[in-house]
Amino acid sequence: MRSPLPLALASLVLLWTAVAGAADAPADVVYRGGRIYTANAGDDIVEALAIRAGRIVYAGSDAGVGRFTGAATRTVDLGGRTAMPGLVDGHMHPLEGGSLLLKCNLNYEALTVTQLQARIQACLDATRSEEPDGWVEVVSWFQQNMLPAGVATSRATLDALATSRPVIVRSSFGHTVLANSRALALARITRDTPDPLGGKIAHDAAGEPTGILEDAAFEVFDTLVPKPTPAQDVAAARAALAALARQGVTTFLDAAAQAESMAAFHAVQHSGGLTARAHFAPPILPPEAGHLDAAIARIVAFRKRYDQGPIVAAPRLTVRNAKLFLDGVIAGPSFTGAMLEPYLVNAGTETEPRWQAGPSRGPAVYFPAPALKAALIGLGRAGIDPHMHADGDRAVHEALDAIEALRSALPGKDIRPAIAHDEIVSPDDFARFARLKAFAVLSLQWGKPASDTVDGLRDYLGPARARILEPSGLLAAQGAAIAYGSDWPVDPLDEWFALKVGVTRTNAADAGPKYAGRLGADPGLTRLQVLRAITIVAARELHADDVSGSLETGKLADLIVLDRDPFTIPAEEIAAIRVLQTVVGGHTVYAAPGFGN
Ligand SMILES: [Zn+2]
């Protein structure tokens, strides 16, 4: 009788050979000759990567990658160029961003009145078939940046255009619309129309509406301008994905996902065009505070319908976040950020100002504290990560209190709560982020001197708070996990400018002397910190770090090749970095003209 041992041994050897053979089987693609920042735990830089079936099978030296090169392996010689993990954007609004790209888009540019008119006329001329009644929506108008500074616009600016169509121009800040006379007439806005609650209709000396409408005053257009069709949503999703691929973004979170957004990206995936990993955070709205069970059930239903399970090489849809708005924005004239101390008001005159505490600390946090705690615990039980909008220090404080309640109700459960924006945080709360394992999701580009951070804001916040505006470095120094989120299209999609500001805390050189220098007392982040914020830390925020966010054996091959090295160029030049190639799951989704592959 034969002993079973040799047989077992023989199959073991066979098995071992098979495994070892797989490990050394030829890769589909090999990158070599590069400076490849891995964003692994040691922040290692390697020379070479091997990719098979969308995954990284080797990260190391050029000498070591040779054994993965077979007859069919494609080799990319990086020629000393830098590569790094694909960018993970932990907070944006991609469907809105994509839809803006398809509209008449002024692209946040500084324009004279004549240039503004010429740009809009060009849009009109390109869509002549929509005369005489089709609405024209002009977007991304940087109203505060018109040339010369302070120049006024009115409906006459738009009435001069060669069109019969109703025209509205939306400011990039989102608080102003300029309408032509046709649009005002269709909205029935006349000299006698009263200001709506929370809105303002500007009038000229003769009492006629100028066409400038603030906040609630332009909500009337929501019902007049036709809603996008599903086909237009799909076109917007495609436009967004193309823009993201060019920037190097391989994973994103839609931070207030409507059903239309999930449906549109799902449709794009169906036709083979999903070129980034799409995460969605459907919102729970403040009126739902009274019936949270139903609200959480709605999020879970979205997950059932759209979440596609484990993240694999081909991009999928993931629904494991929910969005909660806790307040508005600290910027004037809104003052809707919930603050611990009052906003200051000028008790003096314009020439002799005397700033003192006013009556307002902003609104009550949009969810009462007990409801917010119950919401987080309920989401935690359902395995959903809460993603909170909190701009003022009281909103941030109450968000942290709710996370504390979540942690004590569900100790040890792997829930990853995030607090987005954090423009003002009480220094007493800095250390709580690390202690409670709360992610600070920051739009690093906000941390610079600009019209929204300097003009007026220093006055109504007071010097103590203005010093610590946008506290990225201060939070990081206390151990907070800083993830990057662009908040596109609140700002233009420009991840590299944002990373530059994260390091320098300065505006662009052409912003002018008014906005020269650094913002506040915050030390900013190191290059490593900003690069980790937009790769591995944001992947952790999205529960995707087991498969992405760094270039390590076994992870998915999401990577980008850059035209220069963010570690060695002057910090200001980080804004000028261009992506040469974007790869998602081993598949090239963008290549700059001239970058051979
Ligand atoms: Zn947002």
Short mmCIF file of C-alpha atoms and ligand atoms in Angstrom, two decimals, residues 91-93 255 323 325 389 421 487 490, ligand 1:
data_model
loop_
_atom_site.label_atom_id
_atom_site.label_comp_id
_atom_site.label_asym_id
_atom_site.label_seq_id
_atom_site.Cartn_x
_atom_site.Cartn_y
_atom_site.Cartn_z
CA HIS A 91 -15.88 65.58 -1.87
CA MET A 92 -17.26 66.95 -5.13
CA HIS A 93 -20.47 67.36 -7.13
CA ALA A 255 -21.00 64.45 -1.82
CA LYS A 323 -24.49 63.40 3.41
CA PHE A 325 -25.78 69.49 5.95
CA HIS A 389 -21.05 69.57 5.83
CA HIS A 421 -15.13 72.15 4.94
CA ASP A 487 -16.02 70.68 -3.87
CA VAL A 490 -17.93 75.56 -6.33
ZN ZN B 1 -19.95 70.29 -1.42
#
